PDB file of C-alpha atoms and ligand atoms in Angstrom:
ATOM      1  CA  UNK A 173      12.889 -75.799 -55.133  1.00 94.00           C
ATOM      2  CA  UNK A 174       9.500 -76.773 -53.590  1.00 98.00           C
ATOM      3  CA  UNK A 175       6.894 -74.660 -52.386  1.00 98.00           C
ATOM      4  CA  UNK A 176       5.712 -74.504 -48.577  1.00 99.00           C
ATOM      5  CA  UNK A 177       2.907 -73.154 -46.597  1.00 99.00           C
ATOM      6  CA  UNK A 178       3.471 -72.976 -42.879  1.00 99.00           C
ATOM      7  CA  UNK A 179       1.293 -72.029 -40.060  1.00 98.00           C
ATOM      8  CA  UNK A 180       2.325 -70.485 -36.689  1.00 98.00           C
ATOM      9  CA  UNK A 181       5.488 -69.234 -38.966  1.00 98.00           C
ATOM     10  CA  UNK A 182       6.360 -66.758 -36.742  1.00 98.00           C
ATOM     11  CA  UNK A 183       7.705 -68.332 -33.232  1.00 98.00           C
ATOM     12  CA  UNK A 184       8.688 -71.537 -31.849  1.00 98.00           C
ATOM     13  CA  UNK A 185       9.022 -74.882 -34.191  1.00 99.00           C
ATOM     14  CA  UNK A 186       7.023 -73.459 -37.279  1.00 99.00           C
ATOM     15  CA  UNK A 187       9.834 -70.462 -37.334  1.00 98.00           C
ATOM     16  CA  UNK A 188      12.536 -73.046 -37.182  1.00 98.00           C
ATOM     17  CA  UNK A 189      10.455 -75.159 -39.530  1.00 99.00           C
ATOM     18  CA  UNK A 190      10.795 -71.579 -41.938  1.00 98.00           C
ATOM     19  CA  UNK A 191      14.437 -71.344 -41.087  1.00 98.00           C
ATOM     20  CA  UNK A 192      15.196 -74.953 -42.213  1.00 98.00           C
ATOM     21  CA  UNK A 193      13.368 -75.086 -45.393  1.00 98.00           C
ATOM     22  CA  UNK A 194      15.299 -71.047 -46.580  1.00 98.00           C
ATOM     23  CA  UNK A 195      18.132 -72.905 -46.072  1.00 97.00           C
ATOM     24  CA  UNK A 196      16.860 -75.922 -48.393  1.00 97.00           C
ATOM     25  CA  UNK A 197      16.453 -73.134 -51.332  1.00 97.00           C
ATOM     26  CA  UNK A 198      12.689 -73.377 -51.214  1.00 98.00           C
ATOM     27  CA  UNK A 199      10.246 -71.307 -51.666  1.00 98.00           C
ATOM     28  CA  UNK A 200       8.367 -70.230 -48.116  1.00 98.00           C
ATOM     29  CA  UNK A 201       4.943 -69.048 -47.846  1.00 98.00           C
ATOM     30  CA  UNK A 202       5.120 -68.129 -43.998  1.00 98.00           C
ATOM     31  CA  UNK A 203       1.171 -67.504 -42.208  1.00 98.00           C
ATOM     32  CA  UNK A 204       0.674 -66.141 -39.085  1.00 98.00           C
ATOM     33  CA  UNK A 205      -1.963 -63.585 -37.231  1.00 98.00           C
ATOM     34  CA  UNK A 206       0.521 -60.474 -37.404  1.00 97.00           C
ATOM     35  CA  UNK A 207       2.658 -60.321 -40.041  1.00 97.00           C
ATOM     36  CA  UNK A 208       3.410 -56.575 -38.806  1.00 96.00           C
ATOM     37  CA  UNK A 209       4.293 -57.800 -35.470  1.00 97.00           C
ATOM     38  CA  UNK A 210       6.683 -60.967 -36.656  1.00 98.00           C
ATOM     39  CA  UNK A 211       9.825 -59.356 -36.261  1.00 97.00           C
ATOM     40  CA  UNK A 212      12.013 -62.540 -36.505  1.00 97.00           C
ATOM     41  CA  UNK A 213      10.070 -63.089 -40.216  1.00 98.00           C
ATOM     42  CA  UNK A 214      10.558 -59.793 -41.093  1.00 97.00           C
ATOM     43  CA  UNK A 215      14.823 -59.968 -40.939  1.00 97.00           C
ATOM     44  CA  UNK A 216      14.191 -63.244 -42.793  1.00 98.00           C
ATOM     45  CA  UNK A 217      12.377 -61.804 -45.770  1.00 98.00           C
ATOM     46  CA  UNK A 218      14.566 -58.830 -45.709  1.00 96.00           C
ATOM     47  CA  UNK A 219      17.663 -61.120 -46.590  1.00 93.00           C
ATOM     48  CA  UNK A 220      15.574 -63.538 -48.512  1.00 94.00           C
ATOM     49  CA  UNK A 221      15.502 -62.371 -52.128  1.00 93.00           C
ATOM     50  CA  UNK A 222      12.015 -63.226 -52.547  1.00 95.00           C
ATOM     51  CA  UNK A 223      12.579 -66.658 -51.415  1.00 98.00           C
ATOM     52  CA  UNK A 224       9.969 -65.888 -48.240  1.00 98.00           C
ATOM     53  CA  UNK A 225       6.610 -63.669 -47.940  1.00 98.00           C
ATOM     54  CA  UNK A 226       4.529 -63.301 -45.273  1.00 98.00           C
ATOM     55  CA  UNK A 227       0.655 -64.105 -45.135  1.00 98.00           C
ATOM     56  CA  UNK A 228      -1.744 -62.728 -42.048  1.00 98.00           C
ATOM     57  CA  UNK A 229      -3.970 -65.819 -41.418  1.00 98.00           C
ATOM     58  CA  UNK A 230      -5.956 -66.521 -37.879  1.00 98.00           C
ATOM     59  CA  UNK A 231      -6.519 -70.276 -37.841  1.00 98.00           C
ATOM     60  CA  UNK A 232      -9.538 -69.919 -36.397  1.00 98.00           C
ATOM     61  CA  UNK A 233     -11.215 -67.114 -38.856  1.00 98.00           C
ATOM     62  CA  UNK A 234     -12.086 -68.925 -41.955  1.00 97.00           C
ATOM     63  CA  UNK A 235     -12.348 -65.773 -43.865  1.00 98.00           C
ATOM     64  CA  UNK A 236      -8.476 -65.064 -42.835  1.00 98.00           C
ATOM     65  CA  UNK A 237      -8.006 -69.057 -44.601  1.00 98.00           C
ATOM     66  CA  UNK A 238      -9.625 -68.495 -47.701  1.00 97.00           C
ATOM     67  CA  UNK A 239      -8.160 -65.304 -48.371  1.00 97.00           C
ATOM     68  CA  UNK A 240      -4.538 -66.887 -48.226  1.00 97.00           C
ATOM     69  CA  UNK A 241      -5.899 -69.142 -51.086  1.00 96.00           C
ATOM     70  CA  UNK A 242      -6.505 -66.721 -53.360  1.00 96.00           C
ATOM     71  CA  UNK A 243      -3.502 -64.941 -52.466  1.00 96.00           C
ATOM     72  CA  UNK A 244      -1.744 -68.302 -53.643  1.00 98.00           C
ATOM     73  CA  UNK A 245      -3.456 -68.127 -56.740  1.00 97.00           C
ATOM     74  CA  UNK A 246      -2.606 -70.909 -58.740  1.00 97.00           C
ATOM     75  CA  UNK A 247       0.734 -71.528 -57.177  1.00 98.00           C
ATOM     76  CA  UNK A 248       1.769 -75.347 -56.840  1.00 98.00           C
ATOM     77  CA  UNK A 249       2.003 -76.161 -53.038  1.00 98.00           C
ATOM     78  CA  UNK A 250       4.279 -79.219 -52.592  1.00 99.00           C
ATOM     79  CA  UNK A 251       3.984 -79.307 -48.606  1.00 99.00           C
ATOM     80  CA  UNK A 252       1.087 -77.680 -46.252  1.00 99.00           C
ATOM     81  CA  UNK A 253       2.596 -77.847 -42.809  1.00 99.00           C
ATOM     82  CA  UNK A 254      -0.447 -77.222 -40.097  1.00 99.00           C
ATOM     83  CA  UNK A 255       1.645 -76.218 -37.151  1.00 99.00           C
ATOM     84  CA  UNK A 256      -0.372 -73.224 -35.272  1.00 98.00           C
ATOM     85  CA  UNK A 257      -1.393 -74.248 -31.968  1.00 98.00           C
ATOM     86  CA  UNK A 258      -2.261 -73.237 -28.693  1.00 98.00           C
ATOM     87  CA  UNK A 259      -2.924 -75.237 -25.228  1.00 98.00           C
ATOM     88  CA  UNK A 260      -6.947 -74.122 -25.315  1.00 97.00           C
ATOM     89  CA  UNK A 261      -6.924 -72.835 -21.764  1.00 96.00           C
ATOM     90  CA  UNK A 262      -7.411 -75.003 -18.402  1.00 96.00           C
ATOM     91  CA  UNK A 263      -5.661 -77.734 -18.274  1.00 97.00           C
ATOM     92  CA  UNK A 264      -6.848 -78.696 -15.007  1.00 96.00           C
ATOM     93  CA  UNK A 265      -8.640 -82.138 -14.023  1.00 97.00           C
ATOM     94  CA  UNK A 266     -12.049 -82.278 -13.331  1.00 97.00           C
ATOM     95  CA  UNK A 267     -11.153 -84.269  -9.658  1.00 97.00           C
ATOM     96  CA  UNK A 268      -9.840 -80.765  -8.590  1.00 95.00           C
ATOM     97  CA  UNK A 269     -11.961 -78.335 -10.481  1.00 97.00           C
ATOM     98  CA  UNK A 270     -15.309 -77.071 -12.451  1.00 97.00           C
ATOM     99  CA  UNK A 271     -15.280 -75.894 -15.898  1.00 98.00           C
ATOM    100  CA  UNK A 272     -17.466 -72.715 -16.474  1.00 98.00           C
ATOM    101  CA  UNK A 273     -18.992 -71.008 -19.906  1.00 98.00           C
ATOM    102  CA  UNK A 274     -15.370 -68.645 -20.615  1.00 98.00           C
ATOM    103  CA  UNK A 275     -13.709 -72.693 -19.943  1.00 98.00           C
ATOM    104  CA  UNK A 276     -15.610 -73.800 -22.769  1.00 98.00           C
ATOM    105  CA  UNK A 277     -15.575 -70.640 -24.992  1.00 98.00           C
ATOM    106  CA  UNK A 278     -11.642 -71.165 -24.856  1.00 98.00           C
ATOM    107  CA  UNK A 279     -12.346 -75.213 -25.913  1.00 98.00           C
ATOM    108  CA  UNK A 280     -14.357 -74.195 -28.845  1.00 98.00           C
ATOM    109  CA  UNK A 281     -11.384 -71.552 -30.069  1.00 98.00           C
ATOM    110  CA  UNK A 282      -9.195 -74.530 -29.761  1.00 98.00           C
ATOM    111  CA  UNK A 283     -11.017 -76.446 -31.808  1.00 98.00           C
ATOM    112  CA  UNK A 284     -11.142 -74.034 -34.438  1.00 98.00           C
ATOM    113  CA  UNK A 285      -7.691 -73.531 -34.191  1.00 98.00           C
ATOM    114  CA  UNK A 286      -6.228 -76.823 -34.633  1.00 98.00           C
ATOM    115  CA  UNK A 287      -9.323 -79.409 -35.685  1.00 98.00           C
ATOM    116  CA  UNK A 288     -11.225 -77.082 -38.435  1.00 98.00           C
ATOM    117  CA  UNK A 289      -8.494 -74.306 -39.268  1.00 98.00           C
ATOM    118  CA  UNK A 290      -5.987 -77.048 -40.654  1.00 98.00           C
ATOM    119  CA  UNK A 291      -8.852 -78.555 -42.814  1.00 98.00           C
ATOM    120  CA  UNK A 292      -9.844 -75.371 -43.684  1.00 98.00           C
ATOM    121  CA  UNK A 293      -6.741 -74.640 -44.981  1.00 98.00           C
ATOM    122  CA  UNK A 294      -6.081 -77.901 -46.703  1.00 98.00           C
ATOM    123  CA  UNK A 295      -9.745 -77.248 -48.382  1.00 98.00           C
ATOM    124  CA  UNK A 296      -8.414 -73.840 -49.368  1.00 98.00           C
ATOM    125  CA  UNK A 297      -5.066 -74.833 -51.053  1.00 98.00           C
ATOM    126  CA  UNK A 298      -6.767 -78.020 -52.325  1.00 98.00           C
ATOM    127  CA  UNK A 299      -6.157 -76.686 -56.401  1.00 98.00           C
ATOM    128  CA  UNK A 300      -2.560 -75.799 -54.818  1.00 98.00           C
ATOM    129  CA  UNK A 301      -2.029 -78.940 -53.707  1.00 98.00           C
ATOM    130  CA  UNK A 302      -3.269 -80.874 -56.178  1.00 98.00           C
ATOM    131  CA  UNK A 303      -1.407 -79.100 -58.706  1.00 98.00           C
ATOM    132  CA  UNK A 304       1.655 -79.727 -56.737  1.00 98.00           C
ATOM    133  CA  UNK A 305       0.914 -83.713 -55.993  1.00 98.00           C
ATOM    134  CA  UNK A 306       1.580 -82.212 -52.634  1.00 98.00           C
ATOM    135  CA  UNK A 307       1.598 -83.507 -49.320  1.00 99.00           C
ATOM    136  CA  UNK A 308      -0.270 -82.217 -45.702  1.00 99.00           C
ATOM    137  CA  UNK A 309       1.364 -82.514 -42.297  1.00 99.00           C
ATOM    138  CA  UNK A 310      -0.597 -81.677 -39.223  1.00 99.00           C
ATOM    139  CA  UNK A 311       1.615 -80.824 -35.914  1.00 98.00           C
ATOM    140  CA  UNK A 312      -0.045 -83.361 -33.785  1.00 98.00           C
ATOM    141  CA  UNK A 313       1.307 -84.051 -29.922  1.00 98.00           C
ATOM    142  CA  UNK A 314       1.530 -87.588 -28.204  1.00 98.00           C
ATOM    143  CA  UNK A 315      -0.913 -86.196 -26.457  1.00 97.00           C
ATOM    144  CA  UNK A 316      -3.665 -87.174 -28.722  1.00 97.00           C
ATOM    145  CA  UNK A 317      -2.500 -90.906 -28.305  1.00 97.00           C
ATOM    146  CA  UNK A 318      -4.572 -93.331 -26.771  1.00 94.00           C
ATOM    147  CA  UNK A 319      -1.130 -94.946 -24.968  1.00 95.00           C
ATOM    148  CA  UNK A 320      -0.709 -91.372 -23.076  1.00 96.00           C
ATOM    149  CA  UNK A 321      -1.750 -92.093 -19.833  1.00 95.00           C
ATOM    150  CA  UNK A 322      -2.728 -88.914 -18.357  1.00 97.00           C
ATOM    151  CA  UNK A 323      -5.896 -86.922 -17.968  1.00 96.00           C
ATOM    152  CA  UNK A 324      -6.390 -83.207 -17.396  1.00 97.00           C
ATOM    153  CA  UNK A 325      -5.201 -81.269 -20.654  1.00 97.00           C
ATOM    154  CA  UNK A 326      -9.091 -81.859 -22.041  1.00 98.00           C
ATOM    155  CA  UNK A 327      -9.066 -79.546 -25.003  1.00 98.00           C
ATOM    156  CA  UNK A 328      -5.718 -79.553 -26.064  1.00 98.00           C
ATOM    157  CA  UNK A 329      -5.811 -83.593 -26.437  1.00 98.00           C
ATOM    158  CA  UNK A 330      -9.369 -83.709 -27.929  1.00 98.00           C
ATOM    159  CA  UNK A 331      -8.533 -81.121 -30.317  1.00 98.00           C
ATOM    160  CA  UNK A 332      -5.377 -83.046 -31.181  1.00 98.00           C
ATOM    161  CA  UNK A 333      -7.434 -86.353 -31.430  1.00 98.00           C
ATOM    162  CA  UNK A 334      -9.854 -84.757 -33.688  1.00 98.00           C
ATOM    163  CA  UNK A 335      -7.125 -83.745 -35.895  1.00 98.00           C
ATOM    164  CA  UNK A 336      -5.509 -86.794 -36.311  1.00 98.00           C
ATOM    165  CA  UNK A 337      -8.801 -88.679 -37.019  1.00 98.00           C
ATOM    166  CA  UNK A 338      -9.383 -85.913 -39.790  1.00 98.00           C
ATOM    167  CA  UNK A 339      -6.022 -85.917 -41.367  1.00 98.00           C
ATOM    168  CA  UNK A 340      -6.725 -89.512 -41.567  1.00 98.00           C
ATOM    169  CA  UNK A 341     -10.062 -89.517 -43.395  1.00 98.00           C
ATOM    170  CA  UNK A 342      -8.482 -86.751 -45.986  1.00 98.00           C
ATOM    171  CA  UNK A 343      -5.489 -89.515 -46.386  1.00 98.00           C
ATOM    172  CA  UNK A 344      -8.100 -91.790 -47.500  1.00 98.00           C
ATOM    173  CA  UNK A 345      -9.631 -89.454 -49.248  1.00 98.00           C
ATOM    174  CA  UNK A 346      -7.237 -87.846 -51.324  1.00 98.00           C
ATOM    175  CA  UNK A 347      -4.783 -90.529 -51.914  1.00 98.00           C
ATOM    176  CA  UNK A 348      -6.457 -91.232 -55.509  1.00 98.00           C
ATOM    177  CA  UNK A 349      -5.501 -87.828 -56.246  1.00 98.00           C
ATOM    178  CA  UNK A 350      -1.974 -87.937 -55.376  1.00 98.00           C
ATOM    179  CA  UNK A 351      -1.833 -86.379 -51.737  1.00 98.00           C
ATOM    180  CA  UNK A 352      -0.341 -87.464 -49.045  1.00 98.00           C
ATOM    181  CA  UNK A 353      -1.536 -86.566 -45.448  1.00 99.00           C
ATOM    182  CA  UNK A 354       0.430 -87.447 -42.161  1.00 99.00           C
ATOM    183  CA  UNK A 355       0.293 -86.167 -38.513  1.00 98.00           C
ATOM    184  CA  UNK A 356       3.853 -85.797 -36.304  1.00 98.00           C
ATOM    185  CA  UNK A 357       4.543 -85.537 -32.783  1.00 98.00           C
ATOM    186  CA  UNK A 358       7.142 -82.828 -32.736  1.00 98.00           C
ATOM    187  CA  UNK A 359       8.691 -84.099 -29.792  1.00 98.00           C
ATOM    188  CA  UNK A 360       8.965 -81.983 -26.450  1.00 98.00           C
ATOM    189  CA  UNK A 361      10.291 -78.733 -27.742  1.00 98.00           C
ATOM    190  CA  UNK A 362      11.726 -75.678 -25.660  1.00 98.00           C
ATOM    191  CA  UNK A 363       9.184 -73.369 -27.443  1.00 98.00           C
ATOM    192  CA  UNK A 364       7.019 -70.826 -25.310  1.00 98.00           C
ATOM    193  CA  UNK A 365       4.490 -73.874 -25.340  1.00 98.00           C
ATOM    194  CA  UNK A 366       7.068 -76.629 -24.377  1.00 98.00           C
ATOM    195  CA  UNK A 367       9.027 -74.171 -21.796  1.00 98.00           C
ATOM    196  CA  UNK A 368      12.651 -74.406 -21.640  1.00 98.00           C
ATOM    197  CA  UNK A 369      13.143 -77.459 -19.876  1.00 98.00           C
ATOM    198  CA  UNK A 370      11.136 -79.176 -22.715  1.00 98.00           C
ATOM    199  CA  UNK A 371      13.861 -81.995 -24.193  1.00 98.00           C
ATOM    200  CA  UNK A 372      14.505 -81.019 -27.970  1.00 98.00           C
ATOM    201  CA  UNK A 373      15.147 -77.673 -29.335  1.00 98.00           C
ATOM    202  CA  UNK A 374      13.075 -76.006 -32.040  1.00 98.00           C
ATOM    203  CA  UNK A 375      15.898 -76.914 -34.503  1.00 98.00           C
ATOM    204  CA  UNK A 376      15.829 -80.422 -33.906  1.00 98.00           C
ATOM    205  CA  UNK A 377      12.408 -80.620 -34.000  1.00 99.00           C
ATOM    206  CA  UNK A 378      12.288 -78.760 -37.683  1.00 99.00           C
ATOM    207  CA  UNK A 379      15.054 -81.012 -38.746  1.00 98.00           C
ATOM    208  CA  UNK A 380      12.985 -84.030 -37.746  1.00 98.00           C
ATOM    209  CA  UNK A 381       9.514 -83.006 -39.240  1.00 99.00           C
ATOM    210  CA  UNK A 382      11.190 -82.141 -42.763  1.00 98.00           C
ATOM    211  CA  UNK A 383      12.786 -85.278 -42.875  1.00 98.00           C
ATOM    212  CA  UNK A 384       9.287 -86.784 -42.136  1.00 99.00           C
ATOM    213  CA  UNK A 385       7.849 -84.858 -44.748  1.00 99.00           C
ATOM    214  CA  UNK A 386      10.783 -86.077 -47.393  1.00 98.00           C
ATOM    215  CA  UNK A 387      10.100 -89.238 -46.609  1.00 98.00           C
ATOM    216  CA  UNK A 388       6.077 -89.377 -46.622  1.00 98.00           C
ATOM    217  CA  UNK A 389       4.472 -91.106 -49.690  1.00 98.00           C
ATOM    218  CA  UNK A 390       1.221 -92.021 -51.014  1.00 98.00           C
ATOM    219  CA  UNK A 391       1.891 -95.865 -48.955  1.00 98.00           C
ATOM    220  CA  UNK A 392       2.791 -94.299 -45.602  1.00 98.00           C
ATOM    221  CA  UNK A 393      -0.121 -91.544 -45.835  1.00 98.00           C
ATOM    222  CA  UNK A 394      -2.205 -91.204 -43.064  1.00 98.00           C
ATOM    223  CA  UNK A 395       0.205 -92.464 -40.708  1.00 98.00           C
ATOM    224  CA  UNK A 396       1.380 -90.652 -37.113  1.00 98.00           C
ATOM    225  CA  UNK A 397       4.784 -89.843 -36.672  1.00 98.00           C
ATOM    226  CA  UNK A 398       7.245 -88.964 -34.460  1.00 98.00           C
ATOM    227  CA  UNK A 399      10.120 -86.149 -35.479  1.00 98.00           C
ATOM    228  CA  UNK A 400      12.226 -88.761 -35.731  1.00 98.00           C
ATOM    229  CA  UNK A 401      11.183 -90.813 -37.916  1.00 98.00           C
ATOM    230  CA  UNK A 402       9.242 -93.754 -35.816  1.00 98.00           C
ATOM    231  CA  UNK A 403       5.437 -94.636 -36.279  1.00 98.00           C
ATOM    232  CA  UNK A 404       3.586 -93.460 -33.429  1.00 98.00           C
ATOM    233  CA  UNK A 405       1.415 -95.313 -31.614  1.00 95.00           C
ATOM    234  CA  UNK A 406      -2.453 -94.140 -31.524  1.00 92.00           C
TER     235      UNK A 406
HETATM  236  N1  NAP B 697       6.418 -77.464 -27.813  1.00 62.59           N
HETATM  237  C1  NAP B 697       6.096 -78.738 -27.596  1.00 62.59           C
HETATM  238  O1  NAP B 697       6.698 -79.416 -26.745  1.00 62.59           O
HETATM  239  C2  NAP B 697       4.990 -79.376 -28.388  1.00 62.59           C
HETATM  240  C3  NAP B 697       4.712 -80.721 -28.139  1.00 62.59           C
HETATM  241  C4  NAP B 697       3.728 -81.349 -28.868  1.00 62.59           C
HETATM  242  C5  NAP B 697       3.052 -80.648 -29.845  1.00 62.59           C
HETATM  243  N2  NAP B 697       3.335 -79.330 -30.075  1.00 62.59           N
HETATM  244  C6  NAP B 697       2.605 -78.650 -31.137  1.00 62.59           C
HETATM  245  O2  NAP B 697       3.513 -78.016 -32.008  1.00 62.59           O
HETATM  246  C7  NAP B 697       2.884 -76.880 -32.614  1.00 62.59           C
HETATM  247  C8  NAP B 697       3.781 -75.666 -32.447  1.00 62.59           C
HETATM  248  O3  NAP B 697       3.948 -75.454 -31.063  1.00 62.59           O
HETATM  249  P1  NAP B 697       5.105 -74.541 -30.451  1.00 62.59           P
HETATM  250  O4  NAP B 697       5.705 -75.305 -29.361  1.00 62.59           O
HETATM  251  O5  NAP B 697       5.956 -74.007 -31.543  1.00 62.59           O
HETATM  252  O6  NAP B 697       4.211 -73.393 -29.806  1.00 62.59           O
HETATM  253  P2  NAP B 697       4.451 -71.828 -29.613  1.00 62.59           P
HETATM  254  O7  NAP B 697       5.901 -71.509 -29.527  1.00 62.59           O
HETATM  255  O8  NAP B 697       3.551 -71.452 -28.502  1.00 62.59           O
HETATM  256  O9  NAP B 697       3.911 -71.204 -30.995  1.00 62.59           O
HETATM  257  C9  NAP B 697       2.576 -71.336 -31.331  1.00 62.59           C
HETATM  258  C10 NAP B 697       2.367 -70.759 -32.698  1.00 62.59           C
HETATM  259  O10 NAP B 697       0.975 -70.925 -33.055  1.00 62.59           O
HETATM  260  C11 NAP B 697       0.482 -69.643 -33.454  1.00 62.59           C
HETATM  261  N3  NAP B 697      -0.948 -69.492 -33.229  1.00 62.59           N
HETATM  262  C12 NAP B 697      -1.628 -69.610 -32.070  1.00 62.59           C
HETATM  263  N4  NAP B 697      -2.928 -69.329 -32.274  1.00 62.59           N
HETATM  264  C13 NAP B 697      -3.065 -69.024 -33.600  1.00 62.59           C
HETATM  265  C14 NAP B 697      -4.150 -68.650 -34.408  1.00 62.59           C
HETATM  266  N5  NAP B 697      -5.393 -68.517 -33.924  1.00 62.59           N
HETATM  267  N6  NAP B 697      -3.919 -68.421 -35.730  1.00 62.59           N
HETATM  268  C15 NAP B 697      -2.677 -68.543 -36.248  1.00 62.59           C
HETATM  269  N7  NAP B 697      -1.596 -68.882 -35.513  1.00 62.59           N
HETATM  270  C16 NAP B 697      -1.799 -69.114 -34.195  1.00 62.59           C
HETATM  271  C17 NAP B 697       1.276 -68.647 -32.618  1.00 62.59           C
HETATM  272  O11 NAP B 697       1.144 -67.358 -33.163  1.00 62.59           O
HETATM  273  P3  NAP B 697       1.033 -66.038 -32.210  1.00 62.59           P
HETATM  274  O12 NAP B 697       2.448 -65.597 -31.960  1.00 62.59           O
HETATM  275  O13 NAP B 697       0.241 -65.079 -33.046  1.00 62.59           O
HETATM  276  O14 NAP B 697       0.343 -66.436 -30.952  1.00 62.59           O
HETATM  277  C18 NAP B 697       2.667 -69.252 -32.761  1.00 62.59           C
HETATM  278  O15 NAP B 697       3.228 -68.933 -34.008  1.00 62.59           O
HETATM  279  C19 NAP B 697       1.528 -76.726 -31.951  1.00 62.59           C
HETATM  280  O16 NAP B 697       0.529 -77.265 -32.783  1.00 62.59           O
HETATM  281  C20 NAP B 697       1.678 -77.553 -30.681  1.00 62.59           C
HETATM  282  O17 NAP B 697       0.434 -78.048 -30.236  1.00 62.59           O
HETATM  283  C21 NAP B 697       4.293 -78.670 -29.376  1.00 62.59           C
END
């Protein structure tokens, strides 16, 4: 039985992520802005046996991340799974459009969402972590890759980026100390974000990232993924 942290537990591919790893037998710390409000979660824990509890965390309020730290007290944390995100507003091109103040109020949230929340986290379960030898994985998108060929989408794909470039530096970093860090393209997932037309369900795309997260070691850290399995480009 392993212990997991998971952001953005409570719809879309971090639920499924939730799902999969119950039905592993491990232990799942599930975070997410309204615990009160998570009514999939909720069923879960009630036929859990203590195998799930829910955490309120808002990626982008720090206080909201260290708290969840010392809720995990000294727990061992074998796998932090960064997987709150959110599209950051327009995702128009700048051919067809301006971008005002509210524009790049929305940009900034993004980044604090998914560039300094996930390290903020990772700095907050750090003694977790290490006690675990654990291992990070950031939900990345192809997005962030310098082979996608497509503009518009500006704060969503620099936040991404920006991620990946940090999850790479805390590879480095922490690879002396026994953690492994990797970033994964979940694939195209009918979520609310990926719309139901998207090619992959949220199942598929849990199933994937766990097995990328099985398979991570110290060698491979700081590497991009794909769900299933391939390096990705970047
Ligand atoms: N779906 C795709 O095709 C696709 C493709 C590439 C990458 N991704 C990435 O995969 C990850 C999961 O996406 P998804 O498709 O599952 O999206 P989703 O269904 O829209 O779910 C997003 C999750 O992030 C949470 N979240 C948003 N803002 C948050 C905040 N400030 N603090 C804490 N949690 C917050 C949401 O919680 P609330 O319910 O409280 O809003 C929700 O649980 C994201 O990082 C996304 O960028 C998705």
């Amino acid at each position: 039985m392993a212990n997991i942290v998971i952001t953005g537990a409570n719809r879309g591919i971090g639920l499924a992520l939730v799902k999969s790893y119950l039905v592993s037998g491990d232990r799942v710390y599930a975070l997410c802005r309204n615990p009160g409000q998570a009514e999939q979660l909720a069923r879960l824990v009630d036929n859990s046996a203590g195998q799930l509890t829910l955490h309120p965390v808002d990626m982008a309020d720090g206080a909201s991340i260290d708290a969840v730290g010392q809720a995990l007290g000294d727990t061992p944390v074998d796998v932090l799974l960064n997987v709150a995100g959110i599209i950051g507003g327009r995702t128009d091109s700048l051919a067809n459009t301006s971008f005002s103040e509210d524009d790049f109020n929305d940009w900034r949230n993004a980044f604090e969402v998914m560039t300094i929340g996930p390290f903020r986290l990772t700095q907050a379960l750090l003694p977790n972590l290490l006690a675990a030898q654990g291992k990070v994985m950031t939900v990345s998108t192809q997005i962030a890759a310098s082979t996608w060929n497509h503009g518009g989408m500006y704060a969503y794909g620099a936040t991404k980026a920006a991620v990946n470039r940090l999850m790479l530096s805390l590879a480095i970093d922490l690879k002396s100390q026994g953690i492994s860090v990797a970033m994964v393209h979940p694939g195209y997932v009918q979520t609310d974000m990926g719309g139901p037309n998207a090619e992959i369900t949220p199942q598929e795309s849990a199933a994937g990232i766990k097995a990328v997260v099985d398979e991570l070691t110290l060698e491979t850290s700081g590497s991009f993924f794909k769900w299933n399995g391939e390096l990705h480009p970047w």
